[in-house]
Short mmCIF file of C-alpha atoms and ligand atoms in Angstrom, two decimals:
data_model
loop_
_atom_site.label_atom_id
_atom_site.label_comp_id
_atom_site.label_asym_id
_atom_site.label_seq_id
_atom_site.Cartn_x
_atom_site.Cartn_y
_atom_site.Cartn_z
CA MET A 35 -30.87 87.81 52.99
CA PRO A 36 -27.62 88.90 54.63
CA VAL A 37 -28.36 92.67 54.80
CA LEU A 38 -31.53 94.38 56.00
CA ASN A 39 -33.09 96.39 53.15
CA ARG A 40 -32.87 99.71 54.94
CA ILE A 41 -29.21 99.14 55.81
CA ALA A 42 -28.44 98.10 52.20
CA GLU A 43 -29.82 101.49 51.13
CA PHE A 44 -27.12 103.35 53.04
CA ALA A 45 -24.28 100.85 52.55
CA ASP A 46 -22.42 103.37 50.35
CA GLU A 47 -22.58 105.91 53.16
CA MET A 48 -21.12 103.33 55.56
CA LYS A 49 -18.26 102.80 53.14
CA VAL A 50 -17.48 106.52 53.25
CA TRP A 51 -17.46 106.45 57.08
CA ARG A 52 -15.22 103.40 57.16
CA GLN A 53 -12.71 104.79 54.70
CA HIS A 54 -12.62 108.12 56.54
CA LEU A 55 -11.88 106.28 59.78
CA HIS A 56 -9.26 104.16 58.01
CA ALA A 57 -7.46 107.27 56.76
CA ASN A 58 -7.46 108.80 60.25
CA PRO A 59 -6.37 106.10 62.72
CA GLU A 60 -5.66 106.87 66.39
CA LEU A 61 -3.90 104.84 69.08
CA LEU A 62 -5.04 103.56 72.46
CA PHE A 63 -6.95 106.13 74.55
CA GLU A 64 -6.18 108.97 72.08
CA THR A 65 -9.21 108.34 69.84
CA LYS A 66 -10.28 111.98 70.03
CA GLU A 67 -11.04 112.64 66.35
CA THR A 68 -12.66 109.23 66.00
CA ALA A 69 -14.92 109.96 68.98
CA ALA A 70 -15.81 113.35 67.47
CA PHE A 71 -16.68 111.67 64.16
CA VAL A 72 -18.81 109.05 65.91
CA THR A 73 -20.56 111.75 67.95
CA GLN A 74 -21.38 113.78 64.81
CA ARG A 75 -22.91 110.77 63.10
CA LEU A 76 -24.93 109.84 66.22
CA GLU A 77 -26.27 113.41 66.43
CA GLU A 78 -27.35 113.22 62.78
CA PHE A 79 -29.13 109.92 63.44
CA GLY A 80 -31.08 111.48 66.31
CA VAL A 81 -30.12 109.07 69.08
CA ASP A 82 -31.58 110.02 72.48
CA GLU A 83 -28.45 110.43 74.59
CA ILE A 84 -24.75 110.86 73.84
CA HIS A 85 -22.16 110.71 76.61
CA GLN A 86 -18.52 111.49 75.89
CA GLY A 87 -15.42 111.02 77.97
CA PHE A 88 -15.79 107.39 79.05
CA ALA A 89 -12.24 105.97 79.24
CA LYS A 90 -11.04 109.39 78.09
CA ASN A 91 -12.22 109.23 74.46
CA GLY A 92 -14.99 106.65 74.48
CA VAL A 93 -18.56 107.44 73.47
CA VAL A 94 -21.73 105.94 74.94
CA ALA A 95 -25.10 106.53 73.26
CA VAL A 96 -28.63 105.47 74.13
CA ILE A 97 -31.49 104.81 71.72
CA ARG A 98 -34.86 104.32 73.37
CA GLY A 99 -37.34 101.81 71.99
CA GLN A 100 -41.11 102.19 71.79
CA ALA A 101 -41.93 100.46 75.07
CA ASP A 102 -40.40 99.93 78.48
CA GLY A 103 -37.88 97.17 78.82
CA PRO A 104 -34.31 96.25 79.74
CA ALA A 105 -31.08 97.62 78.23
CA ILE A 106 -28.89 95.73 75.80
CA GLY A 107 -25.29 96.80 75.17
CA LEU A 108 -23.54 96.70 71.79
CA ARG A 109 -19.82 97.36 71.80
CA ALA A 110 -17.36 98.44 69.10
CA ASP A 111 -13.65 99.22 69.52
CA MET A 112 -12.25 102.32 67.80
CA ASP A 113 -8.45 102.24 68.18
CA ALA A 114 -5.73 101.47 65.64
CA LEU A 115 -2.23 99.94 65.85
CA PRO A 116 1.35 101.23 65.73
CA ILE A 117 1.97 99.66 62.32
CA ASN A 118 3.06 101.37 59.12
CA GLU A 119 0.53 100.78 56.35
CA VAL A 120 2.23 99.49 53.18
CA ARG A 121 -0.58 99.40 50.60
CA ASP A 122 -1.35 102.48 48.51
CA LEU A 123 -5.08 102.56 49.10
CA PRO A 124 -6.96 105.72 48.08
CA TYR A 125 -7.87 106.01 51.76
CA LYS A 126 -4.46 104.99 53.10
CA SER A 127 -3.58 106.08 56.64
CA THR A 128 -2.57 109.73 56.73
CA LYS A 129 -0.49 109.04 59.84
CA PRO A 130 2.86 107.32 59.29
CA GLY A 131 3.33 104.40 61.69
CA VAL A 132 -0.36 104.22 62.64
CA MET A 133 -2.96 102.12 60.86
CA HIS A 134 -6.26 100.34 61.29
CA ALA A 135 -4.69 96.89 60.94
CA CYS A 136 -7.28 95.10 63.08
CA GLY A 137 -10.40 96.42 61.37
CA HIS A 138 -11.69 98.47 64.29
CA ASP A 139 -12.58 101.07 61.64
CA GLY A 140 -15.00 98.43 60.32
CA HIS A 141 -16.35 97.59 63.81
CA THR A 142 -17.05 101.27 64.50
CA THR A 143 -18.79 101.55 61.11
CA MET A 144 -20.93 98.46 61.76
CA LEU A 145 -22.14 99.88 65.07
CA LEU A 146 -22.81 103.29 63.47
CA GLY A 147 -24.84 101.54 60.75
CA ALA A 148 -26.87 99.70 63.37
CA ALA A 149 -27.34 102.97 65.29
CA LYS A 150 -28.70 104.76 62.20
CA TYR A 151 -31.13 101.94 61.51
CA LEU A 152 -32.26 101.54 65.13
CA ALA A 153 -32.71 105.30 65.67
CA GLU A 154 -34.95 105.41 62.57
CA THR A 155 -37.00 102.28 63.15
CA ARG A 156 -37.09 101.76 66.94
CA ASN A 157 -38.75 98.43 66.51
CA PHE A 158 -37.76 97.26 69.97
CA ALA A 159 -38.58 97.67 73.66
CA GLY A 160 -36.30 99.11 76.32
CA ASN A 161 -32.97 100.73 75.47
CA VAL A 162 -30.01 99.93 73.31
CA VAL A 163 -26.74 101.26 74.68
CA LEU A 164 -23.97 101.77 72.11
CA LEU A 165 -20.47 101.43 73.57
CA PHE A 166 -17.72 102.92 71.39
CA GLN A 167 -14.55 102.15 73.30
CA PRO A 168 -10.93 103.23 72.90
CA ALA A 169 -7.81 101.23 73.76
CA GLU A 170 -8.68 97.65 72.94
CA GLU A 171 -5.16 97.09 71.61
CA GLY A 172 -3.35 97.01 74.95
CA GLY A 173 -4.88 99.71 77.13
CA GLY A 174 -7.91 97.82 78.41
CA GLY A 175 -10.39 100.52 77.48
CA ALA A 176 -13.27 98.14 78.24
CA ARG A 177 -11.99 97.66 81.80
CA VAL A 178 -11.71 101.41 82.31
CA MET A 179 -15.29 101.99 81.10
CA LEU A 180 -16.50 99.27 83.48
CA GLU A 181 -14.57 100.85 86.39
CA GLU A 182 -16.31 104.10 85.52
CA GLY A 183 -19.61 102.28 86.05
CA VAL A 184 -20.93 102.25 82.51
CA PHE A 185 -22.95 99.03 82.96
CA GLU A 186 -24.59 100.16 86.22
CA ARG A 187 -25.30 103.67 84.96
CA PHE A 188 -27.13 102.46 81.84
CA GLY A 189 -28.54 99.26 83.36
CA ILE A 190 -26.91 97.01 80.77
CA ALA A 191 -28.18 93.46 81.30
CA GLN A 192 -26.50 91.75 78.35
CA VAL A 193 -23.78 92.76 75.91
CA TYR A 194 -22.66 91.79 72.39
CA ALA A 195 -19.70 92.51 70.15
CA VAL A 196 -18.16 91.24 66.93
CA HIS A 197 -14.72 91.00 65.42
CA ASN A 198 -14.04 90.77 61.71
CA TRP A 199 -12.35 87.53 60.71
CA PRO A 200 -9.99 87.16 57.75
CA GLY A 201 -10.34 83.77 56.07
CA LEU A 202 -14.02 83.52 56.93
CA PRO A 203 -16.03 84.31 53.77
CA VAL A 204 -17.93 87.60 53.57
CA GLY A 205 -21.51 86.87 54.57
CA GLU A 206 -20.65 84.37 57.33
CA ILE A 207 -21.06 84.94 61.06
CA ASP A 208 -19.52 82.40 63.43
CA THR A 209 -19.32 82.11 67.18
CA ASN A 210 -18.87 79.52 69.92
CA SER A 211 -20.11 78.91 73.43
CA GLY A 212 -17.62 79.15 76.32
CA PRO A 213 -14.07 80.50 75.99
CA SER A 214 -13.60 82.19 72.62
CA MET A 215 -10.42 84.23 73.19
CA ALA A 216 -7.69 83.61 75.75
CA ALA A 217 -6.59 85.42 78.88
CA ALA A 218 -3.25 87.13 78.18
CA ASP A 219 -0.71 87.64 80.97
CA GLN A 220 2.90 88.83 80.83
CA PHE A 221 6.04 88.17 82.80
CA ASP A 222 9.53 89.60 83.14
CA ILE A 223 12.26 87.59 84.84
CA HIS A 224 15.22 89.67 86.01
CA ILE A 225 18.29 87.54 86.77
CA LYS A 226 21.09 89.24 88.71
CA VAL A 227 24.53 87.75 89.39
CA ASN A 228 28.18 88.71 89.79
CA GLY A 229 29.68 88.88 86.34
CA ALA A 230 33.27 87.82 85.55
CA HIS A 231 35.91 87.48 82.89
CA ALA A 232 34.76 84.76 80.50
CA ALA A 233 38.04 82.90 81.03
CA TRP A 234 37.36 82.54 84.79
CA PRO A 235 33.78 81.18 84.83
CA HIS A 236 34.29 79.66 88.28
CA LEU A 237 34.30 83.19 89.71
CA SER A 238 30.75 83.97 88.57
CA VAL A 239 27.26 82.66 88.16
CA ASP A 240 26.48 82.69 84.45
CA PRO A 241 23.09 84.35 83.77
CA ILE A 242 23.02 82.87 80.26
CA VAL A 243 23.19 79.35 81.68
CA VAL A 244 20.65 80.18 84.39
CA GLY A 245 18.30 81.86 81.91
CA SER A 246 18.63 78.99 79.43
CA GLU A 247 17.64 76.47 82.08
CA MET A 248 14.64 78.62 82.93
CA VAL A 249 13.56 78.77 79.28
CA LEU A 250 13.76 75.00 78.98
CA ALA A 251 12.06 74.34 82.33
CA LEU A 252 9.22 76.68 81.38
CA GLN A 253 8.51 74.41 78.39
CA SER A 254 7.25 71.82 80.87
CA VAL A 255 4.62 74.10 82.41
CA VAL A 256 1.87 73.44 79.89
CA SER A 257 2.78 69.81 79.25
CA ARG A 258 3.00 68.85 82.94
CA THR A 259 0.75 71.30 84.81
CA ILE A 260 -2.30 71.65 82.57
CA ASP A 261 -5.03 69.13 81.76
CA PRO A 262 -4.24 67.95 78.22
CA HIS A 263 -7.83 68.76 77.19
CA HIS A 264 -7.30 72.44 78.05
CA ALA A 265 -5.59 74.98 75.80
CA ALA A 266 -2.70 77.02 77.20
CA VAL A 267 0.46 78.71 75.91
CA VAL A 268 3.65 79.73 77.72
CA SER A 269 6.05 81.52 75.35
CA VAL A 270 9.35 83.13 76.27
CA THR A 271 9.61 85.90 73.71
CA ARG A 272 12.65 87.87 74.87
CA PHE A 273 16.08 86.90 76.23
CA HIS A 274 18.39 89.87 76.61
CA CYS A 275 21.87 89.19 77.98
CA GLY A 276 25.46 90.24 77.39
CA ASN A 277 27.12 92.29 74.68
CA THR A 278 30.56 90.89 73.90
CA TYR A 279 32.80 87.77 73.67
CA ASN A 280 34.93 87.73 76.77
CA VAL A 281 32.63 88.79 79.58
CA ILE A 282 30.15 86.73 81.56
CA PRO A 283 27.38 89.29 82.02
CA ASP A 284 25.96 90.29 85.39
CA LYS A 285 22.30 90.18 84.44
CA ALA A 286 19.71 88.77 82.08
CA LEU A 287 16.13 89.60 81.22
CA LEU A 288 13.61 87.01 80.08
CA SER A 289 10.09 88.04 79.10
CA GLY A 290 7.08 86.26 77.75
CA THR A 291 3.37 85.75 77.51
CA VAL A 292 0.94 83.25 79.02
CA ARG A 293 -2.40 82.42 77.34
CA THR A 294 -5.12 80.42 79.03
CA MET A 295 -8.83 79.70 78.60
CA GLU A 296 -9.68 78.61 82.18
CA ALA A 297 -9.26 80.71 85.32
CA GLU A 298 -7.87 77.74 87.26
CA ASP A 299 -5.15 77.19 84.64
CA ARG A 300 -4.30 80.86 84.74
CA GLU A 301 -3.64 80.69 88.50
CA ALA A 302 -1.83 77.37 88.27
CA ILE A 303 0.57 78.55 85.57
CA ALA A 304 1.42 81.76 87.40
CA LYS A 305 2.27 79.74 90.51
CA ARG A 306 4.28 77.14 88.56
CA ILE A 307 6.34 79.80 86.77
CA GLU A 308 7.22 81.37 90.12
CA GLN A 309 8.32 77.96 91.50
CA ILE A 310 10.46 77.21 88.45
CA VAL A 311 12.10 80.61 88.32
CA ASN A 312 12.93 80.62 92.03
CA GLY A 313 14.04 76.97 91.94
CA VAL A 314 16.43 77.35 89.01
CA ALA A 315 17.85 80.57 90.45
CA ALA A 316 18.43 78.91 93.83
CA THR A 317 20.13 75.93 92.20
CA HIS A 318 22.73 78.28 90.70
CA GLY A 319 22.90 80.85 93.45
CA ALA A 320 21.52 83.62 91.23
CA GLU A 321 19.30 86.39 92.43
CA VAL A 322 15.99 86.61 90.61
CA LYS A 323 13.00 88.93 90.52
CA LEU A 324 9.81 87.82 88.80
CA ASP A 325 7.39 90.48 87.67
CA TYR A 326 4.13 88.71 86.70
CA ARG A 327 1.22 90.78 85.40
CA PHE A 328 -2.31 89.53 84.78
CA GLY A 329 -3.76 91.15 81.64
CA TYR A 330 -7.03 90.68 79.78
CA PRO A 331 -9.22 87.83 81.08
CA ALA A 332 -10.49 85.13 78.73
CA THR A 333 -13.43 86.15 76.55
CA VAL A 334 -16.06 83.64 77.67
CA ASN A 335 -19.37 83.46 75.80
CA ASP A 336 -22.46 82.72 77.87
CA PRO A 337 -24.20 79.57 76.55
CA GLY A 338 -27.69 81.12 76.51
CA ALA A 339 -26.57 84.38 74.92
CA THR A 340 -24.55 82.39 72.39
CA ALA A 341 -27.52 80.21 71.39
CA PHE A 342 -29.49 83.44 70.94
CA ALA A 343 -26.70 85.18 68.95
CA HIS A 344 -26.34 82.13 66.72
CA LYS A 345 -30.07 82.11 66.06
CA VAL A 346 -29.96 85.80 65.09
CA ALA A 347 -26.93 85.17 62.85
CA THR A 348 -28.82 82.31 61.22
CA ASP A 349 -31.79 84.60 60.57
CA VAL A 350 -29.55 87.27 59.05
CA VAL A 351 -27.16 85.26 56.86
CA GLY A 352 -28.83 81.84 56.65
CA ALA A 353 -28.15 78.60 58.49
CA GLU A 354 -25.47 77.46 56.04
CA ARG A 355 -23.45 80.63 56.66
CA ALA A 356 -23.70 80.81 60.46
CA SER A 357 -21.78 78.45 62.74
CA ASP A 358 -21.77 78.06 66.51
CA ALA A 359 -18.59 75.98 66.39
CA HIS A 360 -15.96 78.62 65.69
CA ALA A 361 -12.58 77.38 66.94
CA PRO A 362 -11.45 79.22 70.11
CA GLN A 363 -8.41 81.46 69.58
CA MET A 364 -5.38 82.06 71.81
CA GLY A 365 -5.44 85.78 70.94
CA ALA A 366 -6.87 88.14 73.54
CA GLU A 367 -9.64 90.72 73.57
CA ASP A 368 -10.63 93.14 76.31
CA PHE A 369 -14.34 92.49 75.68
CA GLY A 370 -13.65 89.62 78.12
CA TYR A 371 -13.96 92.16 80.97
CA MET A 372 -17.50 93.00 79.84
CA LEU A 373 -18.45 89.33 79.61
CA GLU A 374 -17.25 88.86 83.21
CA LYS A 375 -19.94 91.34 84.27
CA VAL A 376 -23.04 90.29 82.32
CA PRO A 377 -23.98 87.47 79.93
CA GLY A 378 -23.27 88.10 76.29
CA ASN A 379 -21.55 86.93 73.16
CA TYR A 380 -18.59 87.70 70.94
CA ALA A 381 -19.00 86.70 67.28
CA TYR A 382 -16.85 86.71 64.16
CA VAL A 383 -17.96 88.39 60.94
CA GLY A 384 -16.27 87.12 57.77
CA VAL A 385 -14.14 89.54 55.72
CA GLY A 386 -12.86 86.99 53.17
CA ASP A 387 -9.34 86.72 51.85
CA THR A 388 -7.70 89.79 53.36
CA ALA A 389 -4.24 89.84 54.90
CA GLY A 390 -4.28 88.72 58.54
CA LEU A 391 -5.14 90.90 61.51
CA HIS A 392 -2.25 93.17 62.60
CA HIS A 393 -0.56 92.70 59.20
CA PRO A 394 0.68 95.87 57.39
CA GLU A 395 -1.28 94.85 54.26
CA TYR A 396 -4.55 94.24 56.08
CA ASP A 397 -7.65 96.18 55.07
CA PHE A 398 -11.21 95.75 56.30
CA GLU A 399 -13.64 94.50 53.62
CA ASP A 400 -16.35 97.14 53.24
CA ALA A 401 -18.93 94.61 52.06
CA ALA A 402 -18.88 93.08 55.57
CA ALA A 403 -19.96 96.25 57.38
CA PRO A 404 -23.67 96.19 56.39
CA ILE A 405 -23.79 92.51 57.38
CA GLY A 406 -22.39 93.25 60.83
CA ALA A 407 -24.76 96.21 61.17
CA SER A 408 -27.74 94.01 60.21
CA TYR A 409 -26.67 91.42 62.77
CA PHE A 410 -26.39 94.07 65.53
CA ALA A 411 -29.80 95.52 64.59
CA ARG A 412 -31.54 92.15 64.60
CA LEU A 413 -29.93 91.25 67.95
CA VAL A 414 -31.69 94.23 69.50
CA GLU A 415 -35.04 93.63 67.77
CA GLN A 416 -35.08 89.97 68.75
CA ALA A 417 -33.66 90.34 72.28
CA GLN A 418 -36.16 93.05 73.19
CA PRO A 419 -39.17 92.63 70.85
CA LEU A 420 -42.02 95.14 70.99
CA ASN A 421 -44.86 92.64 70.95
CA ARG A 422 -43.97 90.34 73.80
NI1 LIG B 598 -9.06 93.74 67.05
#
């Protein structure tokens, strides 16, 4: 049975929440109305504590169980994307250029559904701490909440989250042990030279030639620095240089992204890129400045927490619809910061044949929300059972 009976009873209400959130998307840390909506619902449910203002517009709520025990964290992201929604849904985004294209409206709804159920039933020991975070899509809202001490303040000993997954049938919940999403870092390479007339190339260093050699040399980083059994990506995604036919420009900008699953690869690639960039520049006598920024860490699932999460998923949706062998993805997710702090798991909830994440035709499948809510609820009841 994929949905708990009590949650199935208010599935229509969850649909209304989700579609309201979908129509009113907000970006990054500016999830003010979303936080207000979440707070109103939590007050109606009768949760024990509500704390606003984490990471500007995040909301943290506590539901106390019927006996003493530890605290388990459940996290949902609330922010949308700067994408213009193209479908004419009855609950289409009311804000041009902003849409819930990653289904965080669905994640927020799943956690609200779990909160309603858990506040009613309280069939668990200890506390459940609900973490509604802003700014997953680029701002690192999870990191900010951690810096503000959210785990210490509420004593969170383990933490769980889900992401909806297009292509995975509705009713399936998959996960995997170890790295599940990649670390995502960025670089900018500023090449500076003396420009010249294009007919007198001997009087300049050509930043297009220098930059091109860098692009090609960077292709060898993964193939010749990284263990072939490890996954890694180095992509140059921007090459800005010049603006006409008869001038050798005086500068170039290359930018790109680096994705890794292992911390050692992350360090090794950063070092290798610096060597290549400086080496190629020196070969040509160009000046170069590398700006390398470490972003979200890899999202690494704890083996024990993952075995537990998989067991819960199996109980909720059935063994044939729960897998612990979900293929790791080179996308990134700021829940990785939370998993650096305490053991936990990140799982994928099927939403069927929707458009892909971050696509302007994407829409979260409402039928998946009660399933995610049931999974969250059972995680709490099984992690911190009353009769232990
Ligand atoms: Ni997302």
